[in-house]
Amino acid sequence: MRLLNLKTFELEEFYANAPPYATLSHQWGKPSEEVRFESLQAAAPEIRSFVQNGIATDQVNGISKIAGCCRRAKKDNLAYVWVDTCCIDKRSSTELSEALNSMFNYYAESKVCFAYLEDVKSTPDSSDFHDQVRGSRWFTRGWTLQELLAPSEVIFCNRDWITIGNKRDLKNDIQIATNITADYLEDFRKASVATKMSWASKRQTSRVEDHAYSLFGIFGVSMYLEYGERDKAFRRLQLLLVETVGDESIFAWTSDQDFSGLLAPKPECFQHSADIISNYKGNRPRKPSRVVQNTLQFWVPKPWLKQDPMAIALYNMFKKDLGVTMNCWRPTSSGMQAIKIVFRKKNGNWQRVNCKELDLASKVPRNTLLGVEDNTVAFSLEL
């Protein structure tokens, strides 16, 4: 990674054992306003001047944001900063791919992340402070989700670079703005896949592919980048999670479609899944799923193991819908209830039906949650 030296205002490269540094989290402006890797050398004298003499915040641009981060870092006795606009050479596809797959760690390993809310002008003693914070555009951007969750210390600053609080101070405002509860702010890793997806479901990115790419670190996975694939990036991410994470809440989504494959078409399908939990009461997941030739080999209970061949034939002939109880749960007034996904055979393959809502299982058979091959049968679901 490259870090900006606050004495020389030049970039230094570190392959291991990077010195303590701060990171900047911000809303990107117009491309022409941001300081890129290739334009940093020309901008360095002005950045240095702002750091030494103060910043005029009447007009926010790339130079003023970098300078503000540098001034705050120097106050914390840090000698380096990392800023996504100028510390990555985005002209190199190889470097960009490595950086995006590593970016979560860049924020997680920083001593402090300064979250610059340029559209918040008030301070904590202002009457409209909480409304301004909750309405900040920073909470609506796709990439800032990992910048909120990854660092252990996030310091929020208003437009004038005045500190307005950290994650703990602003936990109520953050929950209202993002639907992320305080316990998940402390440790987001214990959240289910569906819950994490819900946090990203309403966020916006400039590129469609970044809906998926911005979630790499949150799910602890890596993927190659292929800008131009559009919604296929989110599909690839889900397939990777199915095969590596084994959390069946990834199937707990809704849409306005009557028929669908097993995977969500878009991130917004998870916007009503924030309360889904997985592995309730320590139930073991079923045998891991696998992807084979554009279908998902999904293991379900085989309730007719002891039945005769005629009974099996009749079941296959007349049974239209198959309800599969998932190893994920939703809290209700009646207690925890398992999510049930309903499938129907269409053109020789199973498709999901009733996509507009998540069905709840009234009773969960014991063998539904067991990962024992003898008690399961594999069938293909259209992706």
PDB file of C-alpha atoms in Angstrom, residues 14-296:
ATOM      1  CA  PHE A  14       4.919  -0.342   2.113  1.00  0.00           C
ATOM      2  CA  TYR A  15       4.617  -4.068   1.454  1.00  0.00           C
ATOM      3  CA  ALA A  16       4.533  -5.037   5.136  1.00  0.00           C
ATOM      4  CA  ASN A  17       4.855  -3.438   8.566  1.00  0.00           C
ATOM      5  CA  ALA A  18       3.276  -0.133   7.584  1.00  0.00           C
ATOM      6  CA  PRO A  19       3.715   2.679  10.136  1.00  0.00           C
ATOM      7  CA  PRO A  20       0.674   3.979  12.074  1.00  0.00           C
ATOM      8  CA  TYR A  21      -1.597   5.950   9.755  1.00  0.00           C
ATOM      9  CA  ALA A  22      -5.011   7.593   9.480  1.00  0.00           C
ATOM     10  CA  THR A  23      -7.577   7.070   6.738  1.00  0.00           C
ATOM     11  CA  LEU A  24     -10.084   9.442   5.189  1.00  0.00           C
ATOM     12  CA  SER A  25     -13.686   8.478   4.499  1.00  0.00           C
ATOM     13  CA  HIS A  26     -15.588  10.954   2.346  1.00  0.00           C
ATOM     14  CA  GLN A  27     -18.116  11.456  -0.398  1.00  0.00           C
ATOM     15  CA  TRP A  28     -16.496  11.577  -3.802  1.00  0.00           C
ATOM     16  CA  GLY A  29     -17.110  14.768  -5.749  1.00  0.00           C
ATOM     17  CA  LYS A  30     -16.822  15.229  -9.488  1.00  0.00           C
ATOM     18  CA  PRO A  31     -13.827  13.368 -10.939  1.00  0.00           C
ATOM     19  CA  SER A  32     -12.272  16.684 -11.971  1.00  0.00           C
ATOM     20  CA  GLU A  33     -12.393  17.900  -8.343  1.00  0.00           C
ATOM     21  CA  GLU A  34     -10.573  14.935  -6.786  1.00  0.00           C
ATOM     22  CA  VAL A  35      -6.796  14.636  -6.461  1.00  0.00           C
ATOM     23  CA  ARG A  36      -5.743  11.500  -8.307  1.00  0.00           C
ATOM     24  CA  PHE A  37      -2.529   9.526  -8.010  1.00  0.00           C
ATOM     25  CA  GLU A  38      -1.184  11.119 -11.177  1.00  0.00           C
ATOM     26  CA  SER A  39      -2.068  14.668 -10.068  1.00  0.00           C
ATOM     27  CA  LEU A  40      -0.837  14.485  -6.469  1.00  0.00           C
ATOM     28  CA  GLN A  41       2.625  15.871  -7.190  1.00  0.00           C
ATOM     29  CA  ALA A  42       1.156  19.022  -8.726  1.00  0.00           C
ATOM     30  CA  ALA A  43      -1.343  19.412  -5.870  1.00  0.00           C
ATOM     31  CA  ALA A  44       1.177  18.776  -3.072  1.00  0.00           C
ATOM     32  CA  PRO A  45       2.295  22.438  -2.573  1.00  0.00           C
ATOM     33  CA  GLU A  46      -1.309  23.587  -2.115  1.00  0.00           C
ATOM     34  CA  ILE A  47      -2.061  20.686   0.248  1.00  0.00           C
ATOM     35  CA  ARG A  48       1.039  21.579   2.271  1.00  0.00           C
ATOM     36  CA  SER A  49      -0.052  25.216   2.454  1.00  0.00           C
ATOM     37  CA  PHE A  50      -3.525  24.286   3.684  1.00  0.00           C
ATOM     38  CA  VAL A  51      -2.074  21.937   6.302  1.00  0.00           C
ATOM     39  CA  GLN A  52       0.254  24.621   7.611  1.00  0.00           C
ATOM     40  CA  ASN A  53      -2.002  27.678   7.347  1.00  0.00           C
ATOM     41  CA  GLY A  54      -5.557  26.373   7.629  1.00  0.00           C
ATOM     42  CA  ILE A  55      -8.324  25.391   5.244  1.00  0.00           C
ATOM     43  CA  ALA A  56     -10.990  27.494   3.622  1.00  0.00           C
ATOM     44  CA  THR A  57     -14.113  25.345   3.866  1.00  0.00           C
ATOM     45  CA  ASP A  58     -16.384  27.602   1.835  1.00  0.00           C
ATOM     46  CA  GLN A  59     -15.564  25.383  -1.139  1.00  0.00           C
ATOM     47  CA  VAL A  60     -14.933  21.676  -0.615  1.00  0.00           C
ATOM     48  CA  ASN A  61     -12.705  19.924  -3.135  1.00  0.00           C
ATOM     49  CA  GLY A  62     -10.185  17.122  -3.282  1.00  0.00           C
ATOM     50  CA  ILE A  63      -7.296  19.261  -2.076  1.00  0.00           C
ATOM     51  CA  SER A  64      -9.174  20.632   0.931  1.00  0.00           C
ATOM     52  CA  LYS A  65     -10.355  17.153   1.966  1.00  0.00           C
ATOM     53  CA  ILE A  66      -6.857  15.671   1.865  1.00  0.00           C
ATOM     54  CA  ALA A  67      -5.457  18.685   3.704  1.00  0.00           C
ATOM     55  CA  GLY A  68      -8.149  18.440   6.381  1.00  0.00           C
ATOM     56  CA  CYS A  69      -7.355  14.771   6.947  1.00  0.00           C
ATOM     57  CA  CYS A  70      -3.627  15.574   7.148  1.00  0.00           C
ATOM     58  CA  ARG A  71      -4.197  18.343   9.729  1.00  0.00           C
ATOM     59  CA  ARG A  72      -6.301  16.030  11.907  1.00  0.00           C
ATOM     60  CA  ALA A  73      -3.760  13.224  11.624  1.00  0.00           C
ATOM     61  CA  LYS A  74      -0.910  15.541  12.674  1.00  0.00           C
ATOM     62  CA  LYS A  75      -2.913  16.534  15.767  1.00  0.00           C
ATOM     63  CA  ASP A  76      -3.045  12.836  16.660  1.00  0.00           C
ATOM     64  CA  ASN A  77       0.738  12.602  16.196  1.00  0.00           C
ATOM     65  CA  LEU A  78       0.428  10.460  13.091  1.00  0.00           C
ATOM     66  CA  ALA A  79       2.951  10.856  10.283  1.00  0.00           C
ATOM     67  CA  TYR A  80       1.029   9.176   7.443  1.00  0.00           C
ATOM     68  CA  VAL A  81      -2.436   9.105   5.908  1.00  0.00           C
ATOM     69  CA  TRP A  82      -4.147   6.887   3.346  1.00  0.00           C
ATOM     70  CA  VAL A  83      -6.694   8.468   0.998  1.00  0.00           C
ATOM     71  CA  ASP A  84      -8.462   6.396  -1.632  1.00  0.00           C
ATOM     72  CA  THR A  85      -8.383   9.099  -4.305  1.00  0.00           C
ATOM     73  CA  CYS A  86      -4.608   9.604  -4.465  1.00  0.00           C
ATOM     74  CA  CYS A  87      -2.972   6.519  -2.922  1.00  0.00           C
ATOM     75  CA  ILE A  88      -4.142   4.103  -5.640  1.00  0.00           C
ATOM     76  CA  ASP A  89      -3.011   4.274  -9.250  1.00  0.00           C
ATOM     77  CA  LYS A  90      -6.365   3.495 -10.834  1.00  0.00           C
ATOM     78  CA  ARG A  91      -4.827   3.520 -14.303  1.00  0.00           C
ATOM     79  CA  SER A  92      -3.498   0.046 -13.518  1.00  0.00           C
ATOM     80  CA  SER A  93      -6.269  -2.582 -13.511  1.00  0.00           C
ATOM     81  CA  THR A  94      -4.027  -4.964 -11.544  1.00  0.00           C
ATOM     82  CA  GLU A  95      -3.340  -2.406  -8.830  1.00  0.00           C
ATOM     83  CA  LEU A  96      -6.993  -1.350  -8.690  1.00  0.00           C
ATOM     84  CA  SER A  97      -8.115  -4.963  -8.241  1.00  0.00           C
ATOM     85  CA  GLU A  98      -5.580  -5.550  -5.464  1.00  0.00           C
ATOM     86  CA  ALA A  99      -6.549  -2.307  -3.734  1.00  0.00           C
ATOM     87  CA  LEU A 100     -10.309  -2.947  -3.832  1.00  0.00           C
ATOM     88  CA  ASN A 101      -9.822  -6.461  -2.471  1.00  0.00           C
ATOM     89  CA  SER A 102      -7.568  -5.065   0.286  1.00  0.00           C
ATOM     90  CA  MET A 103      -9.372  -1.818   1.037  1.00  0.00           C
ATOM     91  CA  PHE A 104     -11.352  -3.147   3.987  1.00  0.00           C
ATOM     92  CA  ASN A 105      -8.070  -4.105   5.656  1.00  0.00           C
ATOM     93  CA  TYR A 106      -6.597  -0.677   4.911  1.00  0.00           C
ATOM     94  CA  TYR A 107      -9.377   0.882   6.981  1.00  0.00           C
ATOM     95  CA  ALA A 108      -9.376  -1.851   9.633  1.00  0.00           C
ATOM     96  CA  GLU A 109      -5.646  -1.506  10.262  1.00  0.00           C
ATOM     97  CA  SER A 110      -5.622   2.298  10.488  1.00  0.00           C
ATOM     98  CA  LYS A 111      -5.251   3.955  13.875  1.00  0.00           C
ATOM     99  CA  VAL A 112      -8.210   6.206  13.157  1.00  0.00           C
ATOM    100  CA  CYS A 113     -10.568   6.916  10.280  1.00  0.00           C
ATOM    101  CA  PHE A 114     -11.780  10.483   9.823  1.00  0.00           C
ATOM    102  CA  ALA A 115     -15.280  10.471   8.341  1.00  0.00           C
ATOM    103  CA  TYR A 116     -15.783  13.848   6.699  1.00  0.00           C
ATOM    104  CA  LEU A 117     -19.473  14.830   6.474  1.00  0.00           C
ATOM    105  CA  GLU A 118     -19.235  17.812   4.159  1.00  0.00           C
ATOM    106  CA  ASP A 119     -23.003  18.410   4.179  1.00  0.00           C
ATOM    107  CA  VAL A 120     -23.177  18.708   7.991  1.00  0.00           C
ATOM    108  CA  LYS A 121     -22.566  22.289   9.098  1.00  0.00           C
ATOM    109  CA  SER A 122     -23.901  22.134  12.642  1.00  0.00           C
ATOM    110  CA  THR A 123     -22.270  21.010  15.899  1.00  0.00           C
ATOM    111  CA  PRO A 124     -23.655  18.801  18.716  1.00  0.00           C
ATOM    112  CA  ASP A 125     -25.073  21.823  20.553  1.00  0.00           C
ATOM    113  CA  SER A 126     -27.128  22.919  17.515  1.00  0.00           C
ATOM    114  CA  SER A 127     -30.878  22.276  17.499  1.00  0.00           C
ATOM    115  CA  ASP A 128     -30.763  20.688  14.040  1.00  0.00           C
ATOM    116  CA  PHE A 129     -27.604  18.642  14.649  1.00  0.00           C
ATOM    117  CA  HIS A 130     -29.173  15.182  14.764  1.00  0.00           C
ATOM    118  CA  ASP A 131     -31.351  15.848  11.710  1.00  0.00           C
ATOM    119  CA  GLN A 132     -28.312  16.979   9.723  1.00  0.00           C
ATOM    120  CA  VAL A 133     -26.227  13.966  10.720  1.00  0.00           C
ATOM    121  CA  ARG A 134     -29.008  11.476   9.966  1.00  0.00           C
ATOM    122  CA  GLY A 135     -29.621  13.114   6.605  1.00  0.00           C
ATOM    123  CA  SER A 136     -25.982  13.183   5.529  1.00  0.00           C
ATOM    124  CA  ARG A 137     -25.319  11.781   2.079  1.00  0.00           C
ATOM    125  CA  TRP A 138     -22.292   9.969   3.560  1.00  0.00           C
ATOM    126  CA  PHE A 139     -24.647   7.324   4.996  1.00  0.00           C
ATOM    127  CA  THR A 140     -26.163   6.585   1.569  1.00  0.00           C
ATOM    128  CA  ARG A 141     -22.983   5.718  -0.342  1.00  0.00           C
ATOM    129  CA  GLY A 142     -21.986   2.123  -1.000  1.00  0.00           C
ATOM    130  CA  TRP A 143     -18.283   2.346  -0.177  1.00  0.00           C
ATOM    131  CA  THR A 144     -18.747   4.179   3.130  1.00  0.00           C
ATOM    132  CA  LEU A 145     -20.413   1.103   4.673  1.00  0.00           C
ATOM    133  CA  GLN A 146     -17.079  -0.689   5.052  1.00  0.00           C
ATOM    134  CA  GLU A 147     -15.477   2.592   6.137  1.00  0.00           C
ATOM    135  CA  LEU A 148     -17.996   2.744   8.980  1.00  0.00           C
ATOM    136  CA  LEU A 149     -17.617  -0.887  10.055  1.00  0.00           C
ATOM    137  CA  ALA A 150     -13.948  -1.750   9.480  1.00  0.00           C
ATOM    138  CA  PRO A 151     -12.026   0.763  11.652  1.00  0.00           C
ATOM    139  CA  SER A 152     -12.078   0.368  15.412  1.00  0.00           C
ATOM    140  CA  GLU A 153     -12.074   4.173  15.749  1.00  0.00           C
ATOM    141  CA  VAL A 154     -14.122   6.435  13.471  1.00  0.00           C
ATOM    142  CA  ILE A 155     -14.109  10.170  14.192  1.00  0.00           C
ATOM    143  CA  PHE A 156     -16.854  12.130  12.464  1.00  0.00           C
ATOM    144  CA  CYS A 157     -16.069  15.696  11.385  1.00  0.00           C
ATOM    145  CA  ASN A 158     -18.416  18.340  10.036  1.00  0.00           C
ATOM    146  CA  ARG A 159     -17.797  20.594   7.042  1.00  0.00           C
ATOM    147  CA  ASP A 160     -15.416  22.780   9.085  1.00  0.00           C
ATOM    148  CA  TRP A 161     -13.453  19.742  10.298  1.00  0.00           C
ATOM    149  CA  ILE A 162     -14.837  20.124  13.818  1.00  0.00           C
ATOM    150  CA  THR A 163     -15.170  16.809  15.643  1.00  0.00           C
ATOM    151  CA  ILE A 164     -18.845  15.965  16.179  1.00  0.00           C
ATOM    152  CA  GLY A 165     -18.455  12.492  17.716  1.00  0.00           C
ATOM    153  CA  ASN A 166     -17.353   8.901  17.179  1.00  0.00           C
ATOM    154  CA  LYS A 167     -19.321   5.729  16.458  1.00  0.00           C
ATOM    155  CA  ARG A 168     -20.313   5.331  20.099  1.00  0.00           C
ATOM    156  CA  ASP A 169     -21.354   8.978  20.526  1.00  0.00           C
ATOM    157  CA  LEU A 170     -23.520   8.907  17.406  1.00  0.00           C
ATOM    158  CA  LYS A 171     -24.819   5.335  17.651  1.00  0.00           C
ATOM    159  CA  ASN A 172     -28.478   6.417  17.765  1.00  0.00           C
ATOM    160  CA  ASP A 173     -28.119   8.673  14.739  1.00  0.00           C
ATOM    161  CA  ILE A 174     -26.207   5.960  12.884  1.00  0.00           C
ATOM    162  CA  GLN A 175     -28.904   3.380  13.606  1.00  0.00           C
ATOM    163  CA  ILE A 176     -31.637   5.661  12.278  1.00  0.00           C
ATOM    164  CA  ALA A 177     -29.585   6.518   9.179  1.00  0.00           C
ATOM    165  CA  THR A 178     -28.326   3.010   8.402  1.00  0.00           C
ATOM    166  CA  ASN A 179     -30.490   0.501  10.334  1.00  0.00           C
ATOM    167  CA  ILE A 180     -27.293  -0.841  11.936  1.00  0.00           C
ATOM    168  CA  THR A 181     -27.838  -1.422  15.640  1.00  0.00           C
ATOM    169  CA  ALA A 182     -25.273  -0.528  18.290  1.00  0.00           C
ATOM    170  CA  ASP A 183     -24.252  -4.137  18.951  1.00  0.00           C
ATOM    171  CA  TYR A 184     -23.447  -4.657  15.294  1.00  0.00           C
ATOM    172  CA  LEU A 185     -21.493  -1.399  15.216  1.00  0.00           C
ATOM    173  CA  GLU A 186     -19.294  -2.946  17.891  1.00  0.00           C
ATOM    174  CA  ASP A 187     -19.019  -6.315  16.136  1.00  0.00           C
ATOM    175  CA  PHE A 188     -20.689  -6.573  12.735  1.00  0.00           C
ATOM    176  CA  ARG A 189     -19.252 -10.058  12.081  1.00  0.00           C
ATOM    177  CA  LYS A 190     -21.927 -11.764  14.173  1.00  0.00           C
ATOM    178  CA  ALA A 191     -24.659 -10.479  11.834  1.00  0.00           C
ATOM    179  CA  SER A 192     -26.170 -12.889   9.307  1.00  0.00           C
ATOM    180  CA  VAL A 193     -25.508 -12.555   5.590  1.00  0.00           C
ATOM    181  CA  ALA A 194     -29.062 -11.270   5.080  1.00  0.00           C
ATOM    182  CA  THR A 195     -28.620  -8.604   7.754  1.00  0.00           C
ATOM    183  CA  LYS A 196     -25.367  -7.378   6.229  1.00  0.00           C
ATOM    184  CA  MET A 197     -26.974  -7.319   2.797  1.00  0.00           C
ATOM    185  CA  SER A 198     -29.825  -5.228   4.217  1.00  0.00           C
ATOM    186  CA  TRP A 199     -27.349  -2.553   5.296  1.00  0.00           C
ATOM    187  CA  ALA A 200     -26.180  -2.234   1.691  1.00  0.00           C
ATOM    188  CA  SER A 201     -29.608  -2.597   0.073  1.00  0.00           C
ATOM    189  CA  LYS A 202     -30.451   1.105  -0.147  1.00  0.00           C
ATOM    190  CA  ARG A 203     -26.966   2.465  -0.719  1.00  0.00           C
ATOM    191  CA  GLN A 204     -25.876   3.986  -3.996  1.00  0.00           C
ATOM    192  CA  THR A 205     -22.729   3.552  -6.061  1.00  0.00           C
ATOM    193  CA  SER A 206     -21.566   5.297  -9.214  1.00  0.00           C
ATOM    194  CA  ARG A 207     -20.893   1.964 -10.914  1.00  0.00           C
ATOM    195  CA  VAL A 208     -23.399  -0.905 -10.752  1.00  0.00           C
ATOM    196  CA  GLU A 209     -20.600  -3.394 -10.115  1.00  0.00           C
ATOM    197  CA  ASP A 210     -19.541  -1.541  -6.965  1.00  0.00           C
ATOM    198  CA  HIS A 211     -22.701  -2.732  -5.200  1.00  0.00           C
ATOM    199  CA  ALA A 212     -20.851  -6.063  -4.996  1.00  0.00           C
ATOM    200  CA  TYR A 213     -17.226  -4.919  -4.973  1.00  0.00           C
ATOM    201  CA  SER A 214     -17.781  -2.650  -1.963  1.00  0.00           C
ATOM    202  CA  LEU A 215     -18.885  -5.667   0.117  1.00  0.00           C
ATOM    203  CA  PHE A 216     -15.759  -7.826  -0.283  1.00  0.00           C
ATOM    204  CA  GLY A 217     -14.290  -7.010   3.113  1.00  0.00           C
ATOM    205  CA  ILE A 218     -17.587  -7.108   4.979  1.00  0.00           C
ATOM    206  CA  PHE A 219     -18.032 -10.732   3.915  1.00  0.00           C
ATOM    207  CA  GLY A 220     -14.324 -11.576   4.038  1.00  0.00           C
ATOM    208  CA  VAL A 221     -14.064 -12.679   0.407  1.00  0.00           C
ATOM    209  CA  SER A 222     -12.052 -11.719  -2.672  1.00  0.00           C
ATOM    210  CA  MET A 223     -13.143 -11.619  -6.311  1.00  0.00           C
ATOM    211  CA  TYR A 224     -11.616 -10.480  -9.576  1.00  0.00           C
ATOM    212  CA  LEU A 225     -12.977  -7.208 -10.963  1.00  0.00           C
ATOM    213  CA  GLU A 226     -14.776  -7.015 -14.270  1.00  0.00           C
ATOM    214  CA  TYR A 227     -16.229  -3.554 -14.780  1.00  0.00           C
ATOM    215  CA  GLY A 228     -18.881  -3.817 -17.452  1.00  0.00           C
ATOM    216  CA  GLU A 229     -20.504  -6.971 -16.022  1.00  0.00           C
ATOM    217  CA  ARG A 230     -23.093  -4.848 -14.205  1.00  0.00           C
ATOM    218  CA  ASP A 231     -25.577  -6.988 -12.165  1.00  0.00           C
ATOM    219  CA  LYS A 232     -23.535 -10.137 -12.779  1.00  0.00           C
ATOM    220  CA  ALA A 233     -21.081  -8.890 -10.136  1.00  0.00           C
ATOM    221  CA  PHE A 234     -23.719  -9.206  -7.417  1.00  0.00           C
ATOM    222  CA  ARG A 235     -24.646 -12.663  -8.690  1.00  0.00           C
ATOM    223  CA  ARG A 236     -20.978 -13.745  -8.570  1.00  0.00           C
ATOM    224  CA  LEU A 237     -20.697 -12.441  -5.015  1.00  0.00           C
ATOM    225  CA  GLN A 238     -23.735 -14.445  -3.903  1.00  0.00           C
ATOM    226  CA  LEU A 239     -22.424 -17.629  -5.540  1.00  0.00           C
ATOM    227  CA  LEU A 240     -19.120 -17.158  -3.744  1.00  0.00           C
ATOM    228  CA  LEU A 241     -20.898 -16.695  -0.413  1.00  0.00           C
ATOM    229  CA  VAL A 242     -23.071 -19.776  -0.973  1.00  0.00           C
ATOM    230  CA  GLU A 243     -19.982 -21.920  -1.473  1.00  0.00           C
ATOM    231  CA  THR A 244     -17.744 -20.402   1.196  1.00  0.00           C
ATOM    232  CA  VAL A 245     -19.840 -18.960   4.033  1.00  0.00           C
ATOM    233  CA  GLY A 246     -22.638 -21.518   4.321  1.00  0.00           C
ATOM    234  CA  ASP A 247     -25.156 -19.045   5.765  1.00  0.00           C
ATOM    235  CA  GLU A 248     -28.600 -19.845   4.368  1.00  0.00           C
ATOM    236  CA  SER A 249     -29.953 -16.417   5.217  1.00  0.00           C
ATOM    237  CA  ILE A 250     -28.514 -15.418   1.832  1.00  0.00           C
ATOM    238  CA  PHE A 251     -31.739 -16.892   0.421  1.00  0.00           C
ATOM    239  CA  ALA A 252     -33.956 -14.762   2.727  1.00  0.00           C
ATOM    240  CA  TRP A 253     -34.844 -11.969   0.303  1.00  0.00           C
ATOM    241  CA  THR A 254     -37.999 -10.659  -1.365  1.00  0.00           C
ATOM    242  CA  SER A 255     -38.892  -9.114  -4.711  1.00  0.00           C
ATOM    243  CA  ASP A 256     -41.951  -8.259  -6.769  1.00  0.00           C
ATOM    244  CA  GLN A 257     -41.357 -11.194  -9.140  1.00  0.00           C
ATOM    245  CA  ASP A 258     -43.641 -14.232  -9.262  1.00  0.00           C
ATOM    246  CA  PHE A 259     -40.869 -16.641 -10.261  1.00  0.00           C
ATOM    247  CA  SER A 260     -37.150 -16.401  -9.675  1.00  0.00           C
ATOM    248  CA  GLY A 261     -33.983 -18.346  -9.298  1.00  0.00           C
ATOM    249  CA  LEU A 262     -32.550 -18.905  -5.850  1.00  0.00           C
ATOM    250  CA  LEU A 263     -30.291 -15.836  -5.856  1.00  0.00           C
ATOM    251  CA  ALA A 264     -31.456 -12.239  -5.367  1.00  0.00           C
ATOM    252  CA  PRO A 265     -31.461 -10.211  -8.608  1.00  0.00           C
ATOM    253  CA  LYS A 266     -30.359  -6.999  -6.861  1.00  0.00           C
ATOM    254  CA  PRO A 267     -29.098  -5.832  -3.439  1.00  0.00           C
ATOM    255  CA  GLU A 268     -32.357  -3.984  -2.743  1.00  0.00           C
ATOM    256  CA  CYS A 269     -34.123  -7.347  -2.456  1.00  0.00           C
ATOM    257  CA  PHE A 270     -32.629  -7.570   1.053  1.00  0.00           C
ATOM    258  CA  GLN A 271     -34.029  -4.298   2.361  1.00  0.00           C
ATOM    259  CA  HIS A 272     -36.601  -6.123   4.534  1.00  0.00           C
ATOM    260  CA  SER A 273     -34.145  -8.738   5.857  1.00  0.00           C
ATOM    261  CA  ALA A 274     -32.397  -6.810   8.628  1.00  0.00           C
ATOM    262  CA  ASP A 275     -33.903  -8.966  11.397  1.00  0.00           C
ATOM    263  CA  ILE A 276     -32.952 -12.363   9.931  1.00  0.00           C
ATOM    264  CA  ILE A 277     -30.573 -14.411  12.077  1.00  0.00           C
ATOM    265  CA  SER A 278     -28.788 -17.671  11.315  1.00  0.00           C
ATOM    266  CA  ASN A 279     -27.957 -20.773  13.351  1.00  0.00           C
ATOM    267  CA  TYR A 280     -30.511 -20.075  16.065  1.00  0.00           C
ATOM    268  CA  LYS A 281     -29.949 -22.241  19.172  1.00  0.00           C
ATOM    269  CA  GLY A 282     -26.860 -23.765  17.623  1.00  0.00           C
ATOM    270  CA  ASN A 283     -28.626 -25.732  14.875  1.00  0.00           C
ATOM    271  CA  ARG A 284     -26.126 -27.216  12.468  1.00  0.00           C
ATOM    272  CA  PRO A 285     -26.277 -26.175   8.804  1.00  0.00           C
ATOM    273  CA  ARG A 286     -27.052 -28.778   6.168  1.00  0.00           C
ATOM    274  CA  LYS A 287     -24.416 -30.223   3.865  1.00  0.00           C
ATOM    275  CA  PRO A 288     -22.710 -27.349   1.960  1.00  0.00           C
ATOM    276  CA  SER A 289     -24.268 -26.390  -1.353  1.00  0.00           C
ATOM    277  CA  ARG A 290     -22.265 -26.435  -4.560  1.00  0.00           C
ATOM    278  CA  VAL A 291     -22.614 -24.845  -7.993  1.00  0.00           C
ATOM    279  CA  VAL A 292     -22.628 -27.187 -10.998  1.00  0.00           C
ATOM    280  CA  GLN A 293     -23.235 -25.952 -14.558  1.00  0.00           C
ATOM    281  CA  ASN A 294     -25.354 -22.920 -13.726  1.00  0.00           C
ATOM    282  CA  THR A 295     -27.415 -24.777 -11.134  1.00  0.00           C
ATOM    283  CA  LEU A 296     -27.095 -24.969  -7.383  1.00  0.00           C
TER     284      LEU A 296
END
